Amino acid sequence: MIRWYSHTNLQFLFPCDSSLILSEPTIHIGAVANALERKGIQTERGNINREIIKNNLLLEQAKEMLMLAKQELHSAQYATYKSTQIKNTAVSVKNEVMEMIAKVRERKGRLDLPIVSGKHLRKISDRTALQSADNAEKFITTRKIDSFESLTKFTADREQKYSQLKTAHLSKGQKLNRLKELSKMYALFPPIQATYRESQSLKGLVKMRYDKEHKDSLSKYHELKERMQSLLQNDEKITPKQWKVEIQSLQSEYDSIGREQTKTATE
């Protein structure tokens, strides 16, 4: 069986069970970008999510192609079908994947992927890319895929790489978020700590008056302190300058892995 996957001008044909179809989660765009998107202003991270949503829809639609491929592979017409002339090559070779594409094209004039429903269907502007046999053939020939067996291996290798990148991306993200929150807590803590210490140094009516005037700050002291302590790991020292350097490094690695992850899933 095969699955059909489109990303702009690049296409995927995936074999095997539909449970192996990759579905990439959208990224967190943040409050600022979210506010801009609600106003109709597109952002870079919003565009990434739109691209991910588009690709995920294509993967859902690929399930329809799996069923069609199974029917074609076992039909009497396919058993008598002659070898397909592979485009963009000077040599004519028998290629069962290309034969499947050609057979569907012969019947319908295009790759027939019925689009009847989809969570993100209304977000797709160019649906003709889903039915481009030319793009499918280009994908197969440029990657020298000549059988469903080689297509299965290609899919398995790509899925393994995606899984490894996903794990690495998640790990970097967790480390990055911890340091970002530590930095945020630390930036808030010193003035509140100073207020708390001043309160502790006072007595009697003076302390009561001071505590009343600084009620909000004093109420946050223990909460912030406990939160910072919970974020610190294994006797970790409070080193805001070092955190800043690590955050910059982790952010770069996190973004790089994210781009590679998206590329692996969509090209």
Short mmCIF file of C-alpha atoms in Angstrom, two decimals:
data_model
loop_
_atom_site.label_atom_id
_atom_site.label_comp_id
_atom_site.label_asym_id
_atom_site.label_seq_id
_atom_site.Cartn_x
_atom_site.Cartn_y
_atom_site.Cartn_z
CA MET A 1 0.00 0.00 0.00
CA ILE A 2 1.12 3.59 -0.50
CA ARG A 3 0.45 6.93 1.04
CA TRP A 4 0.57 10.30 -0.68
CA TYR A 5 2.13 13.33 1.00
CA SER A 6 2.50 16.81 -0.46
CA HIS A 7 4.63 19.74 0.64
CA THR A 8 4.55 22.67 -1.79
CA ASN A 9 6.34 21.21 -4.86
CA LEU A 10 7.63 18.09 -3.07
CA GLN A 11 5.57 14.94 -2.66
CA PHE A 12 5.67 11.78 -0.53
CA LEU A 13 4.44 8.32 -1.35
CA PHE A 14 4.34 6.27 1.83
CA PRO A 15 3.76 2.48 1.99
CA CYS A 16 2.57 0.31 4.84
CA ASP A 17 -0.06 0.71 7.52
CA SER A 18 -1.81 4.05 7.96
CA SER A 19 -0.79 4.05 11.63
CA LEU A 20 2.75 4.88 10.50
CA ILE A 21 1.69 8.19 8.96
CA LEU A 22 3.48 10.98 10.77
CA SER A 23 1.46 13.77 12.29
CA GLU A 24 3.50 16.73 13.47
CA PRO A 25 2.31 18.77 16.46
CA THR A 26 1.97 22.50 16.07
CA ILE A 27 4.42 24.74 17.93
CA HIS A 28 3.60 27.17 20.73
CA ILE A 29 3.56 30.63 19.12
CA GLY A 30 3.44 32.67 22.31
CA ALA A 31 1.08 35.34 23.58
CA VAL A 32 2.39 38.17 21.39
CA ALA A 33 2.22 36.21 18.14
CA ASN A 34 -1.17 34.81 19.13
CA ALA A 35 -2.53 38.32 19.66
CA LEU A 36 -1.22 39.43 16.26
CA GLU A 37 -2.73 36.38 14.55
CA ARG A 38 -6.12 37.11 16.10
CA LYS A 39 -5.94 40.54 14.50
CA GLY A 40 -5.27 38.97 11.11
CA ILE A 41 -1.53 39.76 11.14
CA GLN A 42 0.53 36.76 10.07
CA THR A 43 3.65 35.92 12.07
CA GLU A 44 6.62 33.67 11.33
CA ARG A 45 5.61 31.10 13.96
CA GLY A 46 2.00 31.35 12.84
CA ASN A 47 3.10 30.57 9.29
CA ILE A 48 5.02 27.53 10.56
CA ASN A 49 1.84 26.27 12.24
CA ARG A 50 -0.18 26.86 9.08
CA GLU A 51 2.36 24.81 7.12
CA ILE A 52 2.27 22.03 9.74
CA ILE A 53 -1.55 22.03 9.69
CA LYS A 54 -1.53 21.79 5.90
CA ASN A 55 0.90 18.86 5.96
CA ASN A 56 -1.09 17.04 8.64
CA LEU A 57 -4.23 17.32 6.51
CA LEU A 58 -2.39 15.85 3.55
CA LEU A 59 -1.38 12.91 5.71
CA GLU A 60 -5.00 12.35 6.74
CA GLN A 61 -6.05 12.41 3.12
CA ALA A 62 -3.33 9.87 2.32
CA LYS A 63 -5.40 7.18 4.04
CA GLU A 64 -7.80 7.38 1.10
CA MET A 65 -4.88 6.74 -1.25
CA LEU A 66 -3.86 3.65 0.71
CA MET A 67 -7.21 2.03 0.03
CA LEU A 68 -7.09 2.99 -3.64
CA ALA A 69 -3.60 1.54 -4.00
CA LYS A 70 -4.67 -1.77 -2.50
CA GLN A 71 -7.53 -2.06 -4.96
CA GLU A 72 -5.26 -1.27 -7.90
CA LEU A 73 -2.55 -3.71 -6.83
CA HIS A 74 -4.99 -6.61 -6.76
CA SER A 75 -7.06 -5.78 -9.82
CA ALA A 76 -6.98 -7.80 -13.00
CA GLN A 77 -6.29 -4.65 -14.98
CA TYR A 78 -3.12 -4.00 -13.01
CA ALA A 79 -1.93 -7.59 -13.60
CA THR A 80 -1.94 -6.98 -17.36
CA TYR A 81 -0.64 -3.44 -17.26
CA LYS A 82 2.61 -2.82 -19.19
CA SER A 83 5.75 -1.27 -17.75
CA THR A 84 5.61 2.49 -17.24
CA GLN A 85 8.02 4.81 -19.01
CA ILE A 86 9.76 6.62 -16.13
CA LYS A 87 9.87 10.36 -16.65
CA ASN A 88 13.11 12.34 -16.47
CA THR A 89 15.28 9.29 -17.28
CA ALA A 90 16.66 8.02 -20.55
CA VAL A 91 16.14 4.36 -19.63
CA SER A 92 12.77 2.65 -19.43
CA VAL A 93 12.62 0.40 -16.36
CA LYS A 94 9.88 -1.51 -14.62
CA ASN A 95 8.91 0.27 -11.43
CA GLU A 96 5.87 -0.97 -9.54
CA VAL A 97 5.42 2.33 -7.73
CA MET A 98 5.53 4.29 -10.98
CA GLU A 99 3.14 1.79 -12.54
CA MET A 100 0.68 2.46 -9.76
CA ILE A 101 0.89 6.22 -10.31
CA ALA A 102 0.48 5.78 -14.06
CA LYS A 103 -2.51 3.48 -13.60
CA VAL A 104 -4.32 5.97 -11.43
CA ARG A 105 -3.46 8.78 -13.86
CA GLU A 106 -4.79 6.69 -16.76
CA ARG A 107 -8.12 6.18 -15.05
CA LYS A 108 -8.66 9.63 -13.61
CA GLY A 109 -6.18 11.94 -15.33
CA ARG A 110 -4.76 12.72 -11.89
CA LEU A 111 -4.15 11.10 -8.51
CA ASP A 112 -7.64 10.68 -7.17
CA LEU A 113 -7.71 11.62 -3.49
CA PRO A 114 -11.33 12.15 -2.43
CA ILE A 115 -11.51 15.18 -0.16
CA VAL A 116 -14.72 14.74 1.79
CA SER A 117 -13.75 15.99 5.22
CA GLY A 118 -10.84 17.13 7.29
CA LYS A 119 -10.19 19.03 10.47
CA HIS A 120 -8.07 21.63 8.65
CA LEU A 121 -9.59 21.39 5.17
CA ARG A 122 -10.74 25.00 5.08
CA LYS A 123 -7.17 26.16 5.69
CA ILE A 124 -5.91 24.62 2.43
CA SER A 125 -5.89 27.04 -0.50
CA ASP A 126 -4.21 24.89 -3.19
CA ARG A 127 -5.73 21.41 -3.18
CA THR A 128 -4.60 20.55 -6.71
CA ALA A 129 -1.14 19.70 -5.33
CA LEU A 130 -2.74 16.68 -3.67
CA GLN A 131 -3.55 15.22 -7.08
CA SER A 132 -0.33 15.90 -8.99
CA ALA A 133 0.98 12.68 -10.56
CA ASP A 134 3.93 14.62 -12.00
CA ASN A 135 5.14 15.58 -8.56
CA ALA A 136 4.69 12.00 -7.34
CA GLU A 137 6.76 10.65 -10.22
CA LYS A 138 9.45 13.26 -9.64
CA PHE A 139 9.71 12.24 -6.00
CA ILE A 140 10.06 8.55 -6.89
CA THR A 141 12.66 9.02 -9.62
CA THR A 142 14.87 11.54 -7.79
CA ARG A 143 15.08 9.21 -4.78
CA LYS A 144 15.58 6.12 -6.98
CA ILE A 145 12.67 4.27 -5.41
CA ASP A 146 11.87 1.33 -7.69
CA SER A 147 9.66 -0.92 -5.56
CA PHE A 148 7.27 -0.92 -2.66
CA GLU A 149 10.00 -2.64 -0.65
CA SER A 150 12.44 0.23 -1.19
CA LEU A 151 9.62 2.68 -0.50
CA THR A 152 8.94 0.89 2.79
CA LYS A 153 12.61 1.20 3.76
CA PHE A 154 12.68 4.88 2.81
CA THR A 155 9.63 5.52 4.97
CA ALA A 156 11.02 3.58 7.93
CA ASP A 157 14.36 5.41 7.76
CA ARG A 158 12.68 8.80 7.53
CA GLU A 159 10.32 7.97 10.39
CA GLN A 160 13.20 6.83 12.61
CA LYS A 161 15.06 10.08 11.95
CA TYR A 162 11.93 12.10 12.71
CA SER A 163 11.43 10.22 15.98
CA GLN A 164 15.02 10.91 17.05
CA LEU A 165 14.69 14.59 16.20
CA LYS A 166 11.39 14.80 18.06
CA THR A 167 12.98 13.35 21.20
CA ALA A 168 15.94 15.73 20.98
CA HIS A 169 13.64 18.70 20.33
CA LEU A 170 11.52 17.87 23.37
CA SER A 171 14.58 17.49 25.59
CA LYS A 172 16.06 20.83 24.50
CA GLY A 173 12.68 22.49 24.95
CA GLN A 174 12.33 21.25 28.52
CA LYS A 175 15.80 22.50 29.46
CA LEU A 176 15.16 25.82 27.75
CA ASN A 177 11.82 26.37 29.47
CA ARG A 178 13.29 25.60 32.89
CA LEU A 179 16.09 28.15 32.49
CA LYS A 180 13.73 30.76 31.08
CA GLU A 181 11.40 30.40 34.04
CA LEU A 182 14.31 30.48 36.48
CA SER A 183 15.51 33.72 34.90
CA LYS A 184 12.01 35.16 35.08
CA MET A 185 11.58 34.20 38.74
CA TYR A 186 15.00 35.59 39.61
CA ALA A 187 14.22 38.92 37.95
CA LEU A 188 11.06 39.22 40.05
CA PHE A 189 12.53 37.98 43.32
CA PRO A 190 15.16 40.58 44.49
CA PRO A 191 12.78 43.54 45.07
CA ILE A 192 10.25 41.28 46.77
CA GLN A 193 13.01 39.75 48.88
CA ALA A 194 14.19 43.22 49.89
CA THR A 195 10.65 44.14 50.95
CA TYR A 196 10.36 40.94 52.96
CA ARG A 197 13.66 41.52 54.75
CA GLU A 198 12.69 45.09 55.57
CA SER A 199 9.43 43.82 57.03
CA GLN A 200 11.31 41.31 59.18
CA SER A 201 13.52 44.05 60.57
CA LEU A 202 10.58 46.10 61.84
CA LYS A 203 8.43 45.69 64.92
CA GLY A 204 5.15 46.82 66.36
CA LEU A 205 2.97 49.42 64.70
CA VAL A 206 5.72 50.37 62.26
CA LYS A 207 5.84 46.80 60.96
CA MET A 208 2.05 46.60 60.76
CA ARG A 209 1.89 49.81 58.75
CA TYR A 210 4.75 48.70 56.47
CA ASP A 211 3.24 45.26 55.88
CA LYS A 212 -0.11 46.82 55.00
CA GLU A 213 1.52 49.13 52.45
CA HIS A 214 3.45 46.24 50.88
CA LYS A 215 0.84 43.54 51.18
CA ASP A 216 1.00 42.40 47.55
CA SER A 217 4.79 42.05 47.47
CA LEU A 218 4.94 40.25 50.80
CA SER A 219 2.24 37.80 49.73
CA LYS A 220 4.36 36.74 46.74
CA TYR A 221 7.61 36.19 48.62
CA HIS A 222 7.13 32.59 49.74
CA GLU A 223 5.49 31.58 46.45
CA LEU A 224 8.38 32.89 44.36
CA LYS A 225 10.99 31.43 46.69
CA GLU A 226 9.43 27.98 46.61
CA ARG A 227 9.05 28.10 42.83
CA MET A 228 12.71 28.99 42.35
CA GLN A 229 13.82 26.24 44.70
CA SER A 230 11.71 23.70 42.81
CA LEU A 231 13.36 24.70 39.52
CA LEU A 232 16.93 24.48 40.82
CA GLN A 233 18.48 21.05 40.30
CA ASN A 234 20.92 19.13 42.51
CA ASP A 235 22.33 21.98 44.60
CA GLU A 236 22.42 24.21 41.51
CA LYS A 237 23.60 27.73 42.26
CA ILE A 238 21.77 30.88 41.25
CA THR A 239 23.80 32.08 38.25
CA PRO A 240 21.67 34.44 36.11
CA LYS A 241 24.55 35.39 33.79
CA GLN A 242 25.30 31.76 33.07
CA TRP A 243 21.60 31.07 32.55
CA LYS A 244 21.48 33.79 29.92
CA VAL A 245 24.35 32.22 27.98
CA GLU A 246 22.82 28.75 28.23
CA ILE A 247 19.42 30.05 27.13
CA GLN A 248 20.91 31.59 23.98
CA SER A 249 22.74 28.37 23.15
CA LEU A 250 19.75 26.14 23.85
CA GLN A 251 17.42 28.40 21.86
CA SER A 252 19.69 28.14 18.83
CA GLU A 253 19.86 24.35 19.13
CA TYR A 254 16.12 24.08 19.75
CA ASP A 255 15.25 26.15 16.67
CA SER A 256 17.75 24.26 14.50
CA ILE A 257 16.37 20.87 15.52
CA GLY A 258 12.83 22.15 14.97
CA ARG A 259 13.65 23.20 11.42
CA GLU A 260 15.29 19.85 10.70
CA GLN A 261 12.32 18.04 12.22
CA THR A 262 9.87 19.92 9.99
CA LYS A 263 12.09 19.33 6.95
CA THR A 264 12.25 15.60 7.67
CA ALA A 265 8.48 15.35 7.95
CA THR A 266 7.62 17.45 4.91
CA GLU A 267 10.25 16.91 2.22
#
